[in-house]
Each structure stands twice: as structure tokens, then as C-alpha cells.
PDB file of C-alpha atoms in Angstrom:
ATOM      1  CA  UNK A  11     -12.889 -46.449  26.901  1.00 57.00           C
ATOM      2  CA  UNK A  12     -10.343 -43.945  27.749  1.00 87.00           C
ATOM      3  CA  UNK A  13      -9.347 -42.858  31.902  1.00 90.00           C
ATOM      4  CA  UNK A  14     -11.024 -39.550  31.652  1.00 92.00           C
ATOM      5  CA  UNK A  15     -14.216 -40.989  30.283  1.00 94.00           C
ATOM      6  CA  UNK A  16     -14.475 -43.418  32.932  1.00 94.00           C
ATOM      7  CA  UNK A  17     -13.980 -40.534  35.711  1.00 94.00           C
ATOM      8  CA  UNK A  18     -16.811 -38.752  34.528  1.00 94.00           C
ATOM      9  CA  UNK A  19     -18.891 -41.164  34.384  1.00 96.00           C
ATOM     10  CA  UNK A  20     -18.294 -42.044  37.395  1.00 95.00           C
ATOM     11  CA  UNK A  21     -18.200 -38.450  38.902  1.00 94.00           C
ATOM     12  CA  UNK A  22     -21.652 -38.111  37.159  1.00 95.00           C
ATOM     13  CA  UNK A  23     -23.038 -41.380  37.609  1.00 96.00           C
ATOM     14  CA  UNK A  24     -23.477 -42.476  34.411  1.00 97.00           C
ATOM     15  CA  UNK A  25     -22.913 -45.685  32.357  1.00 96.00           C
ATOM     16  CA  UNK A  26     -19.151 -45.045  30.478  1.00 95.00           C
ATOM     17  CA  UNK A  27     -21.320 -45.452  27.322  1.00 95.00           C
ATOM     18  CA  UNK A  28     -23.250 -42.262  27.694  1.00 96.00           C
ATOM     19  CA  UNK A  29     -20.678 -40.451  29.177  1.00 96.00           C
ATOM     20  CA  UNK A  30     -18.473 -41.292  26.152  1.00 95.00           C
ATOM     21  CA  UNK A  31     -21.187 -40.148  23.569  1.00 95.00           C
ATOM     22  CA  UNK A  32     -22.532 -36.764  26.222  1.00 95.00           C
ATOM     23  CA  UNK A  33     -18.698 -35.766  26.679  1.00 94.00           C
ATOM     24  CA  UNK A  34     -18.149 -36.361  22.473  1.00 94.00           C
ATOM     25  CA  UNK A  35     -21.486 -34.334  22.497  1.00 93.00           C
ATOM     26  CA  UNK A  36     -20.894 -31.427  24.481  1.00 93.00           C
ATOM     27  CA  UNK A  37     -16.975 -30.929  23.220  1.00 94.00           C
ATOM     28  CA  UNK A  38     -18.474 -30.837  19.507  1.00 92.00           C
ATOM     29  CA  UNK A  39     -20.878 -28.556  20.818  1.00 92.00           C
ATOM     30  CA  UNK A  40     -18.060 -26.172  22.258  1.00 93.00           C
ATOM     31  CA  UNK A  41     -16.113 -26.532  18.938  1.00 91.00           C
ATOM     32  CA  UNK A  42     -19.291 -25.146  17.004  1.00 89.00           C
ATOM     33  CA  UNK A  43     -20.134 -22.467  19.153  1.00 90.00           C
ATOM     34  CA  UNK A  44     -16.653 -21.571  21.348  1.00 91.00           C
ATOM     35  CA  UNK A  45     -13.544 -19.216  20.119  1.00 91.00           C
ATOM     36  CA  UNK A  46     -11.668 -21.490  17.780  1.00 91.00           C
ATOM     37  CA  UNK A  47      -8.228 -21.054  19.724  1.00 94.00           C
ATOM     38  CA  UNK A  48      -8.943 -21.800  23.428  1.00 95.00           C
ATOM     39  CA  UNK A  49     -11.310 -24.619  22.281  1.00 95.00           C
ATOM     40  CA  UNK A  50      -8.704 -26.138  20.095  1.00 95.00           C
ATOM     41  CA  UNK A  51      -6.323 -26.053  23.076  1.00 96.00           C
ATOM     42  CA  UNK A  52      -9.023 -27.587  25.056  1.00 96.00           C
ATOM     43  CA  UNK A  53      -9.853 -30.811  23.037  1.00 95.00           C
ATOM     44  CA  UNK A  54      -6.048 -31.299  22.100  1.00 95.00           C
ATOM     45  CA  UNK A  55      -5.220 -31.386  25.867  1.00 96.00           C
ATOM     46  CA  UNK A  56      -7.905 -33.411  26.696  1.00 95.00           C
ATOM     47  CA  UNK A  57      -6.673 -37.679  25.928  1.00 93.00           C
ATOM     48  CA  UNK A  58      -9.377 -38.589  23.351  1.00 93.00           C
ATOM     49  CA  UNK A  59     -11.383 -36.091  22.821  1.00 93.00           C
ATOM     50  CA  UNK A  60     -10.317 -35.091  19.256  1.00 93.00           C
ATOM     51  CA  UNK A  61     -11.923 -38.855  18.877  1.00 93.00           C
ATOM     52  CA  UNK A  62     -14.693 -38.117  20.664  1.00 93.00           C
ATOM     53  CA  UNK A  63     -15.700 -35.162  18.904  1.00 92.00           C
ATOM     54  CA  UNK A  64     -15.221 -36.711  15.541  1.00 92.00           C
ATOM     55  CA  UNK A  65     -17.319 -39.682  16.610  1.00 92.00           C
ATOM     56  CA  UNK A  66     -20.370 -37.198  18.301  1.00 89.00           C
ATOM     57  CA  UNK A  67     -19.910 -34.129  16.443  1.00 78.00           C
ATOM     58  CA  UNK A  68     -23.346 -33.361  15.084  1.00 61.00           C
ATOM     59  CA  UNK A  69     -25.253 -36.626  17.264  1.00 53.00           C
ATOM     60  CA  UNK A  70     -28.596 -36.129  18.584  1.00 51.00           C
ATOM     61  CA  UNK A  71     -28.983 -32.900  16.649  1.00 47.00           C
ATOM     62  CA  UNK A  72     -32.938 -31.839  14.913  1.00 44.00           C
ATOM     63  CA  UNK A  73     -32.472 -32.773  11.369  1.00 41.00           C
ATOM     64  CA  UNK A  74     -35.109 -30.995   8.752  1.00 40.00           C
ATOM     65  CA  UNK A  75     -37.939 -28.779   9.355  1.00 42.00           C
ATOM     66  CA  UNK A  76     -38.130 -28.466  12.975  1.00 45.00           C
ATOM     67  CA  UNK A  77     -34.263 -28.602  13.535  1.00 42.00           C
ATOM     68  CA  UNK A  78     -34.297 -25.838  11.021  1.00 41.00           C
ATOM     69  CA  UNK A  79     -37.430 -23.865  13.042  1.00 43.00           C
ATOM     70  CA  UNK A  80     -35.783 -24.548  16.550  1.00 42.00           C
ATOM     71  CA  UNK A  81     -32.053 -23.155  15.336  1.00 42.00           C
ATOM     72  CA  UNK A  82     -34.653 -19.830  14.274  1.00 41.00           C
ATOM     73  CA  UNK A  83     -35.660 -19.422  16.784  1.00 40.00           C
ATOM     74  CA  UNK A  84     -33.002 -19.332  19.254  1.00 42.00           C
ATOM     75  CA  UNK A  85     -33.233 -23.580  20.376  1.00 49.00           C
ATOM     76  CA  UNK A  86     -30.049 -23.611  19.541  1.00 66.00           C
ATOM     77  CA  UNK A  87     -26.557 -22.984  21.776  1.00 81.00           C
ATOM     78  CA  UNK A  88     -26.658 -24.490  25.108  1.00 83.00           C
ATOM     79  CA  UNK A  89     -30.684 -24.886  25.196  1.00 84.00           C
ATOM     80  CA  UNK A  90     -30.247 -26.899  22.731  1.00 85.00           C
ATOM     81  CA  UNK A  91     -27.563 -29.110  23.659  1.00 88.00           C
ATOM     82  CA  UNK A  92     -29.099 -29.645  27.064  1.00 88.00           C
ATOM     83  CA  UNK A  93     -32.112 -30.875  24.530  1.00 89.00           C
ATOM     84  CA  UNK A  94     -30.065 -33.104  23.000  1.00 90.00           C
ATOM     85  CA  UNK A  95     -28.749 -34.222  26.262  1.00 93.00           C
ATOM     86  CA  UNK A  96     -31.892 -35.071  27.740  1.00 93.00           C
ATOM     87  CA  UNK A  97     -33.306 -36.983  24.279  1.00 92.00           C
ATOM     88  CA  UNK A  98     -30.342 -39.576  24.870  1.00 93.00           C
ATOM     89  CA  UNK A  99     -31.551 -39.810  29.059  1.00 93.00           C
ATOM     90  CA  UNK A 100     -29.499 -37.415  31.137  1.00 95.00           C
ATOM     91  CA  UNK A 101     -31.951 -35.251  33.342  1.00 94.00           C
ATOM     92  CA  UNK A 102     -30.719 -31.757  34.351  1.00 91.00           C
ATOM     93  CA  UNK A 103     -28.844 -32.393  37.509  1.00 93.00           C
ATOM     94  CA  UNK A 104     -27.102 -35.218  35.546  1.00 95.00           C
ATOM     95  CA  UNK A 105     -26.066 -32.295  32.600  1.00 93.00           C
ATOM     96  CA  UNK A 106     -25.046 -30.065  35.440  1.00 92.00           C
ATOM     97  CA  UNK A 107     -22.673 -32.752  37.069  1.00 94.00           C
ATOM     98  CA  UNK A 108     -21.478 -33.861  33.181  1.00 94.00           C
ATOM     99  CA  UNK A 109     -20.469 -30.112  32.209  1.00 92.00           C
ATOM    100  CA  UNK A 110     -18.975 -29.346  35.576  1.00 94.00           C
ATOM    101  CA  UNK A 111     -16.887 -32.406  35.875  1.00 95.00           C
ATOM    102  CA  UNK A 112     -15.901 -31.769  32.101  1.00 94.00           C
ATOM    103  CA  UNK A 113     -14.110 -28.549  33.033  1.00 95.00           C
ATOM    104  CA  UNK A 114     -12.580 -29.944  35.919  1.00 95.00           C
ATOM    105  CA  UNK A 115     -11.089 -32.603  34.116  1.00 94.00           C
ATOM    106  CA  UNK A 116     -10.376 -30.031  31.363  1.00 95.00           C
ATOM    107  CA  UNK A 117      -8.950 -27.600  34.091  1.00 96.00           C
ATOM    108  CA  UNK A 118      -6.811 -30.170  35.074  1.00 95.00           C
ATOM    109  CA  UNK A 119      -5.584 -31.354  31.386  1.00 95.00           C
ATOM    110  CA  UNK A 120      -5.466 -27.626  29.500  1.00 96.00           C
ATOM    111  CA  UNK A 121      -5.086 -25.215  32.687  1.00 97.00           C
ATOM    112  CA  UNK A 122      -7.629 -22.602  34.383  1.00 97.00           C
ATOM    113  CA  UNK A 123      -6.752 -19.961  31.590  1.00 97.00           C
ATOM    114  CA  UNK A 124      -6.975 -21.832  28.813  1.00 97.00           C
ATOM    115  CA  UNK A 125     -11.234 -23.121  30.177  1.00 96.00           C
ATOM    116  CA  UNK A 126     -12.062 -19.734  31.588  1.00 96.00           C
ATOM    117  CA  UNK A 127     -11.554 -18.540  27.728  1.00 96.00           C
ATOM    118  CA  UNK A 128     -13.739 -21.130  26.858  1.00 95.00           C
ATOM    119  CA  UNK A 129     -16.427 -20.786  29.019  1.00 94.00           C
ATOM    120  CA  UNK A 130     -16.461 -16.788  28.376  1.00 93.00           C
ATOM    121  CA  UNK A 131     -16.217 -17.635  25.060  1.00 93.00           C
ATOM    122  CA  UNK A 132     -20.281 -19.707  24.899  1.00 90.00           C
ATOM    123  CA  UNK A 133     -23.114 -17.462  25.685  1.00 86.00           C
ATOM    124  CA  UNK A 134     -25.014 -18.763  28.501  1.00 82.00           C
ATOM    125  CA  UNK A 135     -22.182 -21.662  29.406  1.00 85.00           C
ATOM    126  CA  UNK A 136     -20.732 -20.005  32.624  1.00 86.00           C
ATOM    127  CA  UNK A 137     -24.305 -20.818  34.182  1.00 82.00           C
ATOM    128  CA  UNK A 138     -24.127 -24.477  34.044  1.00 80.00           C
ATOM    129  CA  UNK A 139     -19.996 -24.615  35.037  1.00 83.00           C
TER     130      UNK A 139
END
């Protein structure tokens, strides 16, 4: 378990377990849906998270029909990772405290410029950050 997994789990207060996996989770989810460039800068900054993501990418996401129905009609982006989120046994103000301590850490790892493109880069992100 890597040092900035542990902080945000404890910043969150979450087991280091499901922090791991919702961090993996939700930098996946910003490699799917953010600007390539800024987001590639953010995970490669970040100690483990190109680990993470490869480990995550793609967990706790619909498979088959009603993944497919749910992506149609608009479940998808953050909606749906806050979904996803909440199927593995965060509640809201726990996926609040996960994304905001993520780009605090993140802040601190890849630089204010750098997570401000990311953030303005994910439709409806700068809501829950």
C-alpha cells in the first residue's frame, strides 16, 4: 500500500483497501473521459497510480444490456462513476471527501495547473472538487 493511498484513506475515512481500488477507480475514470495530456501528467506524477489504474481501470463498471442502456442514456461520466462508487460502499459525502482529497494530493504531486486542466477538462467534475 503506497503513502498517498494511505493519506486518503485516512483523509476520507476509509479502509486503505477501498481507497486503493476508489482512487484506481476514479483515476481510470479521468483517463477515459479527461484530455489525454493533463491527465497523463496527472497519473505519472502521482506515486502508483499508473498501477492503480491498470489494476481498476474498467472495475465496478455495468457489463451487457443495462451497462449498454445506462451509457445511452447519459449514466455514464461522473453519474456513473459515483454509481460505481457507491456499489463497492462509499456513500456521497464519502465520494465527495475521496475526489477532493484526490486533487489535493494530486495538486500537491502534478501542480495547480496541471489539475485545474483536468478538472475543466470532465464535464460535471468541477462540482464534486
Amino acid at each position: 500500500m503506497n503513502e498517498m493511498v494511505a493519506k486518503i484513506a485516512e483523509q476520507v475515512g476509509i479502509s486503505p483497501e477501498l481507497a486503493e481500488k476508489a482512487l484506481g477507480m476514479m483515476l481510470g475514470f479521468l483517463q477515459r473521459e479527461g484530455e489525454d495530456g493533463p491527465v497523463a501528467k496527472m497519473i505519472e506524477a502521482l506515486p502508483g497510480a499508473i498501477e492503480l489504474v491498470a489494476k481498476y481501470n474498467g472495475e465496478g463498471q455495468s457489463k451487457g444490456l443495462l451497462g449498454g442502456l445506462m451509457s445511452a442514456i447519459g449514466g455514464g461520466g461522473v453519474m456513473g462513476l459515483g454509481q460505481q462508487l457507491m456499489s463497492e460502499g462509499l456513500g456521497m459525502g464519502e465520494i465527495t471527501a475521496l475526489a477532493k482529497s484526490t486533487m489535493a494530493t494530486a495538486r500537491e504531486y502534478a501542480g495547480d495547473e496541471v489539475v485545474d486542466n483536468v478538472i475543466a477538462s470532465v464535464p460535471g467534475l468541477k462540482q464534486f472538487v
